[in-house]
Amino acid sequence: MTDTDKHNPLSSESVCRALLKKRIISREQIKETLEKMEILKRKIEKSRLKQHPSGIKTAADVSIIDIIASQKYQRADGSLKVADEDTIFQALAEEWGLPFKKIDPLKLNLNLVTTTIPRSFAMRHKILPVSVENGCLTVATPDPFNVEVFDDIARAIQMRVIVVVSSKSDIVKLIDEFFGFKRSIAAAEHQFAGPSVDLGNLEQYFRLSSPDELPSNDKHIINAVNHLFSYAFDQRASDIHIEPKRNISLVRMRIDGVLHTVYELPKNVHSAVISRIKNLSRLDMAEKRRPQDGRIKTDKGSVAVEIRVSTLPVAFGEKVVMRIMDPDVLFQDLENLGFTPTDLIRYNQFVNIPHGIVLVCGPTGSGKSTTLYSTLRQLSSPGINITTIEDPIEMIHEDFNQIAVQPAVDITFATILRNILRQDPDIIMIGEMRDVETAHNAIQAAMTGHLVLSTLHTNDAPSTITRLLDLGVPPFLIQATLVGVLGQRLVRKICTQCSEQFEMESNELNAMGLEVKMNGIVNLHRGKGCINCRGTGYFGRTSIFEVLPYSETIKKMTTADTDLQSIRTKAREEGMVTLRENAVKKLLKGITTYQEVLRVTWEKI
């Protein structure tokens, strides 16, 4: 290495000394790194050139930090974590007396990043503008000692520059992504320059088409849409919303159940972006007055991902929502979904009965599809014929015979149910039991020796019985076919990287309606907020369940004038654990917070 100057904080000697002092790596690991330095350096350069054939400068710019981070050493401080790049820069920043910042792309302003300094300058010096507050520009860099560069920036923008330390790979990636996306959008906007009057579906505005009007196959639009997908995968988004407003187009992504605004695009590229998405999902690009549904299949790393596309005409144009159907999420072992051991045994008893109806209930976005797909995968075998009717098919799986509802050609839940009984199915999954005809056909299927799985939109498991009665299903048919009901919700999990313990009085929790069944101090957990969870304190979600076996006692209570509260009371007496009670168990185990339990569950008073 050439950085041998002892006084250079980024020299091999200085970096190793600082990491040894902070117990990030051991003397033995330092010795191993220095002995293999040249070999490891060439290996990293070769890897970078393979990824970016034109990036010779990036490939050659390998530091001692890159080499140590590439080895994924076990940390010397006794923790189970590895010495990754973020850990190394965080330790170095502490040693240098500077703040470390893990950059959250969701909180970056596209215009600030791309207009403050030129791309070539930003990439050459590894500098990323992060925010402007109180007349000061905060920039992130892996090299905070490049004082002349920061002075140049301060003179150019007439602002004081505050420096924070961030990992080099984050800086390089974000410069590439943000400038690349901005370049695509700017080029597209330039091609589509002209009057920006667009009142969408509110008013009619006539404009003669320009010969250079932006097509959906324009390379800049293709790049921009590709970036949106890549960005969503990186951020673990479950949905992408592209919403037209009066003067802009808003891009939002749902992460762990919460929507975040990601970009504000120029309004005059909105139609081209929507057209590109329609083209990918084989929708009618000329039809803008009616809702349409389609799907896109793409790759997320080595995994094939399906994206469900829905378009809808709103006030200022067409809105698109894309739901990312990740097979790693949809197909899981039932043990990993969040069941308690008792509830899992009960649910497995339901789905292993040869005939009858099992219903999964909960609002939209409560994880019903994941539970049903995971159940079907567990039940599937060469000796069983599984047929599903879905609107639309959420994730294609070759072990199932999946049918998509198509009302235009009279393929509905109700009509197709009559036909698939001649297909010799063993298990039938109906996407949603939404009307009396579908319910009656499902009951007929159950009474002729089939196991039927379906969903209902109800608040809890006992409400499902009254919902079926409301649909017009006679009580005797419910008694003859219903096996059990599963109610569920999703709660956010506390980030394991920043989880901390704190104490609350049991009286406080009981007053909120969270019965913890203990007296005095209760030990709970919460997330402080860290680089791993973007400061939210939450990372990922888990399910809470409410399992209601349809017992003989509850069957007798199912009449035309059934009292819902009586069913709830009897179900509790027979051992049903409510959604809130199961959520409180997760609260006491340190999986989630009391705020999440209160947000997601409710109790009938």
Coordinates of C-alpha atoms in Angstrom, one line a residue:
M1 CA 0.0 0.0 0.0
T2 CA 1.1 3.5 -0.6
D3 CA -0.6 5.1 2.5
T4 CA 2.4 4.6 4.8
D5 CA 2.4 8.0 6.4
K6 CA 2.0 7.5 10.1
H7 CA 0.3 10.9 10.5
N8 CA -2.4 10.1 7.8
P9 CA -5.5 9.0 9.7
L10 CA -6.5 6.8 6.8
S11 CA -3.1 5.1 6.5
S12 CA -2.9 1.3 7.0
E13 CA -1.0 1.8 10.3
S14 CA -3.4 4.4 11.7
V15 CA -6.6 2.5 10.7
C16 CA -5.3 -0.8 12.2
R17 CA -4.2 1.0 15.4
A18 CA -7.7 2.6 15.8
L19 CA -9.6 -0.6 15.1
L20 CA -7.3 -2.5 17.5
K21 CA -8.0 0.2 20.2
K22 CA -11.7 -0.1 19.6
R23 CA -11.6 -3.9 19.7
I24 CA -13.1 -4.2 16.3
I25 CA -10.4 -6.6 15.1
S26 CA -7.6 -8.5 16.9
R27 CA -3.8 -8.4 16.4
E28 CA -3.9 -11.8 14.7
Q29 CA -6.5 -10.5 12.2
I30 CA -4.4 -7.4 11.5
K31 CA -1.3 -9.6 11.0
E32 CA -3.3 -11.9 8.6
T33 CA -4.6 -8.9 6.7
L34 CA -1.2 -7.3 6.2
E35 CA 0.4 -10.6 5.1
K36 CA -2.3 -11.1 2.4
M37 CA -2.8 -7.5 1.6
E38 CA -1.7 -7.5 -2.1
I39 CA -3.6 -10.7 -2.9
L40 CA -6.8 -9.4 -1.3
K41 CA -6.4 -6.0 -3.0
R42 CA -6.1 -7.7 -6.4
K43 CA -9.1 -9.9 -5.7
I44 CA -11.3 -6.8 -4.8
E45 CA -10.1 -4.9 -7.9
K46 CA -10.9 -7.9 -10.1
S47 CA -14.4 -8.2 -8.5
R48 CA -15.1 -4.5 -9.0
L49 CA -14.0 -4.5 -12.6
K50 CA -16.2 -7.5 -13.2
Q51 CA -19.2 -5.6 -11.8
H52 CA -18.3 -2.3 -13.5
P53 CA -16.1 -3.0 -16.6
S54 CA -15.7 0.7 -17.2
G55 CA -15.0 1.7 -13.6
I56 CA -11.2 1.4 -13.7
K57 CA -10.8 4.2 -11.1
T58 CA -13.3 2.7 -8.7
A59 CA -11.7 -0.7 -9.1
A60 CA -8.2 0.6 -8.4
D61 CA -9.3 2.7 -5.4
V62 CA -8.9 -0.1 -2.8
S63 CA -8.1 0.9 0.7
I64 CA -7.1 -0.9 3.9
I65 CA -10.7 -0.4 5.1
D66 CA -12.0 -2.2 2.0
I67 CA -9.7 -5.1 2.5
I68 CA -10.5 -5.6 6.2
A69 CA -14.3 -5.2 5.5
S70 CA -14.1 -7.9 2.8
Q71 CA -12.8 -10.5 5.3
K72 CA -15.9 -10.3 7.5
Y73 CA -13.9 -10.9 10.6
Q74 CA -15.6 -11.8 13.9
R75 CA -15.4 -8.7 16.1
A76 CA -12.7 -8.8 18.8
D77 CA -15.0 -7.2 21.4
G78 CA -16.8 -10.5 22.1
S79 CA -20.0 -9.6 20.2
L80 CA -21.5 -12.0 17.6
K81 CA -21.3 -9.3 14.9
V82 CA -18.8 -9.1 12.1
A83 CA -16.4 -6.2 11.3
D84 CA -18.3 -4.9 8.3
E85 CA -17.7 -1.6 6.5
D86 CA -20.2 0.4 8.6
T87 CA -18.8 -0.9 11.9
I88 CA -15.3 0.1 10.8
F89 CA -16.2 3.6 9.7
Q90 CA -18.3 4.1 12.8
A91 CA -15.3 3.1 15.0
L92 CA -13.0 5.4 13.0
A93 CA -15.4 8.3 13.2
E94 CA -15.5 7.9 17.0
E95 CA -11.7 7.8 17.1
W96 CA -11.5 11.0 14.9
G97 CA -14.1 12.8 17.1
L98 CA -16.6 13.1 14.2
P99 CA -20.2 12.0 13.9
F100 CA -20.9 8.8 11.9
K101 CA -24.1 8.7 9.7
K102 CA -25.7 5.7 8.1
I103 CA -27.4 7.3 5.2
D104 CA -31.1 6.6 4.8
P105 CA -31.9 6.9 1.1
L106 CA -35.6 7.5 1.9
K107 CA -34.6 10.8 3.7
L108 CA -32.4 12.2 1.0
N109 CA -33.6 14.9 -1.3
L110 CA -33.1 14.1 -4.9
N111 CA -32.6 17.7 -6.0
L112 CA -30.2 18.5 -3.1
V113 CA -28.0 15.5 -3.9
T114 CA -27.9 16.1 -7.6
T115 CA -27.7 19.9 -7.9
T116 CA -25.4 21.0 -5.1
I117 CA -22.2 19.6 -6.6
P118 CA -21.4 18.0 -10.0
R119 CA -21.5 14.2 -10.3
S120 CA -17.9 14.0 -11.4
F121 CA -16.7 16.1 -8.4
A122 CA -18.9 14.1 -6.0
M123 CA -17.6 10.7 -7.3
R124 CA -13.9 11.8 -7.5
H125 CA -13.9 13.0 -3.9
K126 CA -16.6 10.6 -2.5
I127 CA -18.8 13.4 -1.2
L128 CA -22.6 13.2 -0.9
P129 CA -24.8 16.2 0.1
V130 CA -27.1 15.0 2.8
S131 CA -29.2 17.9 4.1
V132 CA -29.4 21.7 4.5
E133 CA -30.3 23.1 8.0
N134 CA -29.9 26.6 9.4
G135 CA -27.8 27.7 6.4
C136 CA -25.4 24.8 6.7
L137 CA -24.8 22.0 4.2
T138 CA -24.1 18.6 5.7
V139 CA -22.0 16.3 3.5
A140 CA -21.2 12.7 4.0
T141 CA -17.8 11.3 3.1
P142 CA -15.4 8.4 4.0
D143 CA -12.5 10.9 4.0
P144 CA -13.3 13.8 6.3
F145 CA -9.7 15.1 6.1
N146 CA -10.0 16.5 2.6
V147 CA -10.3 20.1 4.0
E148 CA -9.5 21.9 0.7
V149 CA -12.4 20.2 -1.1
F150 CA -14.8 21.2 1.7
D151 CA -13.6 24.8 1.5
D152 CA -14.1 24.8 -2.3
I153 CA -17.7 23.5 -1.8
A154 CA -18.4 26.2 0.9
R155 CA -17.1 29.0 -1.4
A156 CA -19.2 27.7 -4.3
I157 CA -22.5 27.4 -2.5
Q158 CA -21.9 30.2 0.0
M159 CA -22.7 28.0 3.0
R160 CA -20.9 26.5 5.9
V161 CA -20.1 22.8 5.3
I162 CA -20.6 20.3 8.1
V163 CA -18.8 16.9 7.6
V164 CA -20.1 13.5 8.7
V165 CA -18.5 10.2 8.2
S166 CA -20.2 7.4 6.1
S167 CA -19.0 4.2 4.5
K168 CA -17.5 4.5 1.1
S169 CA -19.7 1.8 -0.6
D170 CA -22.8 3.7 0.5
I171 CA -21.5 7.0 -0.8
V172 CA -20.5 5.5 -4.2
K173 CA -23.8 3.6 -4.6
L174 CA -26.0 6.5 -3.7
I175 CA -24.1 8.9 -6.0
D176 CA -24.5 6.4 -8.9
E177 CA -28.2 5.8 -8.1
F178 CA -29.3 9.4 -7.5
F179 CA -27.4 11.0 -10.3
G180 CA -28.3 8.2 -12.7
F181 CA -32.0 8.4 -11.8
K182 CA -31.9 12.2 -12.0
R183 CA -30.2 12.1 -15.3
S184 CA -32.8 9.8 -16.7
I185 CA -35.7 11.9 -15.4
A186 CA -34.1 15.1 -16.5
A187 CA -33.5 13.8 -20.0
A188 CA -37.0 12.5 -20.2
E189 CA -38.4 15.8 -18.9
H190 CA -36.4 17.6 -21.6
Q191 CA -37.8 15.4 -24.3
F192 CA -41.3 15.9 -23.1
A193 CA -40.9 19.7 -22.6
G194 CA -43.9 21.7 -23.2
P195 CA -47.0 23.1 -21.4
S196 CA -47.3 21.2 -18.1
V197 CA -51.1 21.8 -17.8
D198 CA -52.6 18.4 -16.8
L199 CA -55.8 18.3 -14.9
G200 CA -56.0 14.5 -15.3
N201 CA -59.6 13.4 -14.8
L202 CA -60.9 16.6 -13.5
E203 CA -61.0 18.6 -16.7
Q204 CA -60.3 18.0 -20.3
Y205 CA -57.3 19.8 -21.8
F206 CA -56.5 19.4 -25.5
R207 CA -53.0 19.6 -26.7
L208 CA -51.6 18.6 -30.1
S209 CA -49.2 15.7 -29.9
S210 CA -45.6 16.6 -30.5
P211 CA -43.6 14.5 -32.8
D212 CA -41.0 14.1 -30.1
E213 CA -43.5 13.1 -27.4
L214 CA -41.9 10.7 -25.0
P215 CA -42.5 7.0 -25.7
S216 CA -42.7 4.4 -23.0
N217 CA -39.7 2.6 -24.5
D218 CA -37.5 5.7 -24.2
K219 CA -34.1 4.6 -22.7
H220 CA -34.3 7.3 -20.0
I221 CA -37.8 6.1 -18.8
I222 CA -36.6 2.5 -18.9
N223 CA -33.7 3.4 -16.7
A224 CA -35.9 5.4 -14.3
V225 CA -38.4 2.5 -13.9
N226 CA -35.7 -0.1 -13.5
H227 CA -34.2 2.1 -10.8
L228 CA -37.6 2.3 -9.0
F229 CA -37.8 -1.5 -8.8
S230 CA -34.1 -1.9 -7.7
Y231 CA -34.6 0.7 -5.1
A232 CA -37.8 -0.9 -3.8
F233 CA -36.0 -4.3 -3.5
D234 CA -33.1 -2.7 -1.6
Q235 CA -35.4 -1.0 0.8
R236 CA -37.6 -4.1 1.5
A237 CA -40.7 -2.3 0.2
S238 CA -43.9 -4.3 -0.2
D239 CA -45.7 -1.7 -2.4
I240 CA -44.7 1.1 -4.8
H241 CA -47.3 3.9 -5.2
I242 CA -46.9 6.4 -8.2
E243 CA -49.5 9.1 -7.6
P244 CA -50.2 12.1 -9.9
K245 CA -50.7 15.4 -8.3
R246 CA -51.5 18.8 -9.9
N247 CA -47.8 19.8 -10.5
I248 CA -45.8 16.7 -9.6
S249 CA -45.9 12.9 -9.5
L250 CA -45.3 11.4 -6.1
V251 CA -43.5 8.1 -5.6
R252 CA -44.1 6.4 -2.2
M253 CA -43.0 3.0 -0.9
R254 CA -44.5 1.0 1.9
I255 CA -41.9 -0.5 4.2
D256 CA -42.8 -2.6 7.2
G257 CA -46.4 -1.4 6.7
V258 CA -45.7 2.3 6.7
L259 CA -45.7 4.5 3.5
H260 CA -42.6 6.7 2.9
T261 CA -42.3 9.4 0.3
V262 CA -39.3 8.6 -1.9
Y263 CA -39.3 11.0 -4.9
E264 CA -41.2 13.9 -6.4
L265 CA -41.0 13.5 -10.2
P266 CA -41.8 16.2 -12.8
K267 CA -45.5 15.9 -13.8
N268 CA -44.7 15.8 -17.5
V269 CA -42.9 12.4 -17.2
H270 CA -45.7 10.8 -15.2
S271 CA -47.5 9.5 -18.3
A272 CA -44.4 8.0 -19.8
V273 CA -43.5 6.2 -16.5
I274 CA -47.0 4.8 -16.2
S275 CA -47.0 3.7 -19.9
R276 CA -43.7 1.9 -19.3
I277 CA -45.1 0.0 -16.3
K278 CA -48.3 -0.8 -18.4
N279 CA -46.1 -2.1 -21.2
L280 CA -44.2 -4.4 -18.8
S281 CA -47.4 -5.7 -17.3
R282 CA -49.2 -6.1 -20.7
L283 CA -51.9 -3.6 -20.0
D284 CA -53.7 -1.5 -22.5
M285 CA -51.6 1.7 -22.7
A286 CA -54.4 3.6 -24.5
E287 CA -57.0 2.9 -21.9
K288 CA -56.7 5.6 -19.2
R289 CA -60.4 5.8 -18.0
R290 CA -60.8 2.4 -16.5
P291 CA -58.9 0.5 -13.7
Q292 CA -56.7 -2.3 -15.0
D293 CA -54.8 -5.1 -13.3
G294 CA -51.6 -6.8 -14.5
R295 CA -48.4 -8.4 -13.4
I296 CA -44.7 -8.2 -14.0
K297 CA -42.1 -10.9 -13.3
T298 CA -38.5 -9.9 -12.6
D299 CA -35.5 -11.0 -10.6
K300 CA -34.4 -9.8 -7.2
G301 CA -30.9 -11.2 -7.0
S302 CA -31.3 -14.9 -7.7
V303 CA -35.0 -15.0 -6.7
A304 CA -37.9 -14.6 -9.2
V305 CA -40.3 -11.9 -7.9
E306 CA -43.8 -11.2 -9.1
I307 CA -45.1 -7.6 -9.1
R308 CA -48.8 -7.1 -9.1
V309 CA -49.8 -3.9 -10.9
S310 CA -53.0 -2.0 -10.4
T311 CA -53.9 1.2 -12.3
L312 CA -56.7 3.6 -11.3
P313 CA -57.9 6.9 -12.7
V314 CA -57.8 9.6 -10.0
A315 CA -58.2 13.3 -10.0
F316 CA -54.9 14.3 -11.7
G317 CA -54.3 11.3 -14.0
E318 CA -53.6 7.6 -13.5
K319 CA -52.3 6.2 -10.2
V320 CA -50.4 3.0 -10.2
V321 CA -49.8 0.7 -7.2
M322 CA -47.4 -2.2 -7.6
R323 CA -47.3 -4.9 -4.9
I324 CA -44.1 -6.8 -4.7
M325 CA -44.8 -10.5 -4.2
D326 CA -41.6 -12.0 -2.8
P327 CA -41.7 -15.8 -2.6
D328 CA -39.4 -15.7 0.5
V329 CA -42.2 -13.8 2.2
L330 CA -45.2 -15.6 0.8
F331 CA -44.0 -19.1 1.2
Q332 CA -42.7 -19.7 4.7
D333 CA -42.8 -22.5 7.2
L334 CA -45.9 -22.1 9.4
E335 CA -43.6 -22.3 12.5
N336 CA -42.0 -19.1 11.4
L337 CA -45.2 -17.0 10.9
G338 CA -45.7 -16.2 14.6
F339 CA -48.0 -18.9 15.9
T340 CA -47.8 -19.8 19.6
P341 CA -47.2 -23.6 19.9
T342 CA -50.9 -24.2 21.0
D343 CA -52.4 -22.2 18.2
L344 CA -50.1 -23.9 15.6
I345 CA -51.3 -27.3 16.8
R346 CA -55.0 -26.2 16.5
Y347 CA -54.5 -24.6 13.1
N348 CA -52.7 -27.8 11.8
Q349 CA -55.7 -29.8 13.0
F350 CA -58.0 -27.6 10.9
V351 CA -56.1 -27.9 7.7
N352 CA -55.4 -31.7 8.0
I353 CA -59.1 -32.5 8.1
P354 CA -60.1 -34.1 4.8
H355 CA -63.2 -31.9 4.2
G356 CA -64.8 -28.8 5.5
I357 CA -64.2 -25.0 5.4
V358 CA -61.3 -23.2 7.0
L359 CA -61.5 -19.4 6.9
V360 CA -58.6 -16.9 7.4
C361 CA -59.9 -13.4 8.4
G362 CA -58.5 -9.9 8.8
P363 CA -58.3 -6.6 7.0
T364 CA -56.3 -5.9 3.8
G365 CA -52.6 -6.2 4.4
S366 CA -52.8 -8.4 7.5
G367 CA -50.9 -11.3 6.0
K368 CA -53.8 -13.6 5.0
S369 CA -52.2 -14.5 1.6
T370 CA -48.9 -15.4 3.2
T371 CA -50.7 -17.7 5.7
L372 CA -52.8 -19.4 2.9
Y373 CA -49.8 -19.9 0.5
S374 CA -47.6 -21.2 3.3
T375 CA -50.4 -23.6 4.3
L376 CA -50.9 -24.8 0.8
R377 CA -47.2 -25.4 0.3
Q378 CA -47.1 -27.5 3.5
L379 CA -50.1 -29.5 2.4
S380 CA -48.9 -30.0 -1.2
S381 CA -47.7 -33.5 -2.2
P382 CA -47.7 -35.6 -5.4
G383 CA -50.8 -37.4 -4.0
I384 CA -52.9 -34.2 -3.6
N385 CA -54.6 -32.0 -6.2
I386 CA -54.7 -28.4 -5.1
T387 CA -56.7 -25.9 -7.1
T388 CA -56.9 -22.2 -6.3
I389 CA -59.2 -19.4 -7.6
E390 CA -57.7 -16.0 -7.1
D391 CA -58.4 -12.4 -8.0
P392 CA -55.7 -11.9 -9.2
I393 CA -53.1 -14.8 -8.8
E394 CA -50.7 -13.3 -6.3
M395 CA -47.8 -15.7 -6.8
I396 CA -47.5 -18.5 -9.3
H397 CA -46.5 -21.8 -7.8
E398 CA -46.2 -24.9 -10.0
D399 CA -47.4 -27.3 -7.3
F400 CA -50.9 -25.6 -7.5
N401 CA -53.4 -25.4 -10.3
Q402 CA -54.2 -21.6 -10.2
I403 CA -57.1 -20.0 -11.9
A404 CA -57.4 -16.2 -12.2
V405 CA -60.9 -14.6 -11.9
Q406 CA -61.9 -12.9 -15.2
P407 CA -65.4 -11.4 -14.9
A408 CA -65.3 -10.2 -18.6
V409 CA -65.5 -13.9 -19.7
D410 CA -67.8 -14.9 -16.8
I411 CA -65.0 -16.6 -14.8
T412 CA -65.9 -15.5 -11.2
F413 CA -65.4 -17.1 -7.8
A414 CA -68.9 -18.5 -8.0
T415 CA -69.0 -19.7 -11.6
I416 CA -65.6 -21.4 -11.6
L417 CA -66.4 -23.2 -8.4
R418 CA -69.1 -25.2 -10.1
N419 CA -66.6 -26.3 -12.8
I420 CA -63.5 -27.2 -10.8
L421 CA -65.4 -29.8 -8.9
R422 CA -65.2 -31.9 -12.1
Q423 CA -61.4 -31.4 -12.0
D424 CA -61.1 -33.9 -9.1
P425 CA -59.5 -31.5 -6.5
D426 CA -58.6 -32.5 -3.0
I427 CA -58.0 -29.0 -1.7
I428 CA -59.6 -25.8 -3.0
M429 CA -58.4 -22.3 -2.1
I430 CA -60.8 -19.4 -2.8
G431 CA -59.1 -16.0 -2.8
E432 CA -62.1 -14.3 -1.0
M433 CA -65.6 -15.3 0.0
R434 CA -67.2 -12.1 -1.0
D435 CA -70.9 -13.0 -1.8
V436 CA -73.6 -15.5 -1.0
E437 CA -73.2 -17.4 -4.3
T438 CA -69.5 -18.0 -3.7
A439 CA -70.2 -19.0 -0.1
H440 CA -72.9 -21.5 -1.2
N441 CA -70.7 -23.0 -3.8
A442 CA -67.8 -23.3 -1.3
I443 CA -70.2 -25.0 1.1
Q444 CA -71.3 -27.5 -1.6
A445 CA -67.6 -28.2 -2.3
A446 CA -67.0 -28.8 1.4
M447 CA -70.1 -31.1 1.7
T448 CA -68.9 -33.2 -1.3
G449 CA -65.6 -34.2 0.4
H450 CA -63.2 -31.3 -0.3
L451 CA -61.1 -29.1 2.0
V452 CA -61.9 -25.5 1.2
L453 CA -59.6 -22.6 2.4
S454 CA -60.7 -19.0 1.9
T455 CA -60.6 -15.5 3.4
L456 CA -63.1 -13.1 4.8
H457 CA -62.7 -9.4 5.8
T458 CA -63.8 -9.4 9.4
N459 CA -62.3 -7.8 12.6
D460 CA -61.8 -11.0 14.5
A461 CA -62.4 -14.8 14.3
P462 CA -65.8 -14.9 16.1
S463 CA -67.2 -12.1 13.8
T464 CA -66.7 -14.6 10.8
I465 CA -69.7 -16.6 11.9
T466 CA -72.1 -13.6 12.0
R467 CA -70.5 -12.4 8.7
L468 CA -71.5 -15.7 7.0
L469 CA -75.0 -15.3 8.4
D470 CA -75.1 -11.8 7.0
L471 CA -74.1 -13.1 3.6
G472 CA -77.3 -15.2 3.7
V473 CA -75.8 -18.6 4.5
P474 CA -78.3 -20.7 6.5
P475 CA -77.1 -21.7 10.0
F476 CA -77.4 -25.4 9.3
L477 CA -75.0 -25.2 6.4
I478 CA -72.4 -23.3 8.5
Q479 CA -72.8 -26.0 11.2
A480 CA -72.3 -28.7 8.6
T481 CA -69.2 -27.4 7.0
L482 CA -67.2 -24.9 9.0
V483 CA -64.1 -26.4 10.7
G484 CA -62.4 -23.4 12.2
V485 CA -61.4 -19.7 11.8
L486 CA -58.1 -18.0 11.9
G487 CA -57.9 -14.3 12.6
Q488 CA -54.7 -12.4 12.1
R489 CA -52.8 -9.1 12.1
L490 CA -49.2 -8.0 11.4
V491 CA -47.1 -6.1 14.0
R492 CA -43.8 -4.5 13.5
K493 CA -40.8 -6.2 15.2
I494 CA -38.3 -4.4 17.4
C495 CA -35.0 -4.0 15.6
T496 CA -32.6 -6.5 17.2
Q497 CA -29.6 -4.3 16.5
C498 CA -30.8 -1.5 18.8
S499 CA -33.2 -3.2 21.2
E500 CA -33.0 -1.9 24.7
Q501 CA -34.8 -2.9 27.9
F502 CA -36.9 -0.5 30.0
E503 CA -39.4 -0.8 32.9
M504 CA -43.1 0.0 33.1
E505 CA -45.6 -0.4 35.9
S506 CA -48.0 -3.2 35.3
N507 CA -50.8 -0.8 36.4
E508 CA -49.9 1.5 33.4
L509 CA -50.2 -1.3 30.9
N510 CA -53.4 -2.6 32.5
A511 CA -54.9 0.9 32.2
M512 CA -54.2 0.9 28.5
G513 CA -56.1 -2.4 28.2
L514 CA -52.9 -4.6 28.0
E515 CA -53.5 -7.2 30.7
V516 CA -50.0 -8.5 31.6
K517 CA -51.2 -10.7 34.5
M518 CA -48.4 -9.7 36.8
N519 CA -47.9 -7.0 39.5
G520 CA -45.3 -4.4 39.9
I521 CA -42.5 -3.6 37.5
V522 CA -42.6 -5.2 34.0
N523 CA -39.5 -5.4 31.8
L524 CA -40.2 -4.4 28.2
H525 CA -38.1 -3.7 25.1
R526 CA -38.0 -0.9 22.5
G527 CA -35.8 0.0 19.6
K528 CA -33.6 3.1 20.2
G529 CA -33.2 3.6 16.5
C530 CA -30.1 2.8 14.6
I531 CA -28.5 2.5 11.1
N532 CA -30.1 -0.9 10.6
C533 CA -33.7 0.3 11.1
R534 CA -33.3 3.9 9.8
G535 CA -33.9 5.2 13.3
T536 CA -37.5 3.8 13.5
G537 CA -36.7 1.1 16.1
Y538 CA -38.5 -1.5 14.0
F539 CA -37.3 -4.0 11.5
G540 CA -39.6 -6.5 9.8
R541 CA -43.0 -7.7 10.8
T542 CA -44.5 -10.8 12.4
S543 CA -48.1 -12.2 12.6
I544 CA -50.3 -12.4 15.6
F545 CA -53.2 -14.9 15.5
E546 CA -56.5 -15.8 17.0
V547 CA -57.5 -19.5 16.4
L548 CA -61.2 -20.4 16.8
P549 CA -62.1 -24.1 16.6
Y550 CA -65.8 -24.4 15.6
S551 CA -66.8 -26.6 18.5
E552 CA -70.0 -28.4 19.1
T553 CA -71.0 -25.8 21.7
I554 CA -70.5 -22.9 19.2
K555 CA -72.3 -24.8 16.5
K556 CA -75.4 -24.9 18.7
M557 CA -75.1 -21.2 19.3
T558 CA -75.1 -20.5 15.5
T559 CA -78.7 -19.5 14.8
A560 CA -80.4 -16.9 12.7
D561 CA -80.3 -14.5 15.7
T562 CA -76.8 -15.4 17.0
D563 CA -75.3 -13.1 19.6
L564 CA -71.7 -12.3 18.7
Q565 CA -70.7 -11.4 22.2
S566 CA -72.0 -14.7 23.5
I567 CA -69.8 -16.6 20.8
R568 CA -66.8 -14.5 21.9
T569 CA -67.4 -15.4 25.5
K570 CA -67.8 -19.1 24.8
A571 CA -64.8 -19.2 22.6
R572 CA -62.7 -17.6 25.4
E573 CA -64.0 -20.2 27.8
E574 CA -63.0 -23.0 25.4
G575 CA -59.4 -21.7 25.3
M576 CA -59.4 -19.2 22.3
V577 CA -56.5 -16.7 22.8
T578 CA -57.5 -13.3 21.4
L579 CA -55.4 -11.2 19.0
R580 CA -54.6 -8.8 21.8
E581 CA -53.6 -11.5 24.3
N582 CA -51.2 -13.1 21.7
A583 CA -49.8 -9.6 20.9
V584 CA -49.2 -9.0 24.7
K585 CA -47.3 -12.3 24.8
K586 CA -45.0 -11.0 22.0
L587 CA -44.8 -7.7 23.9
L588 CA -43.5 -9.5 27.1
K589 CA -41.1 -11.6 25.0
G590 CA -39.5 -8.4 23.6
I591 CA -40.6 -9.0 20.1
T592 CA -42.8 -5.9 19.7
T593 CA -43.7 -2.7 21.6
Y594 CA -46.9 -1.8 23.5
Q595 CA -47.5 1.0 20.9
E596 CA -47.7 -1.6 18.2
V597 CA -50.0 -3.8 20.2
L598 CA -52.4 -0.8 20.7
R599 CA -52.1 0.3 17.1
V600 CA -52.9 -3.1 15.6
T601 CA -55.3 -4.8 18.0
W602 CA -58.6 -3.8 19.5
E603 CA -60.8 -5.1 22.3
K604 CA -64.6 -5.2 22.4
I605 CA -65.8 -3.2 25.4

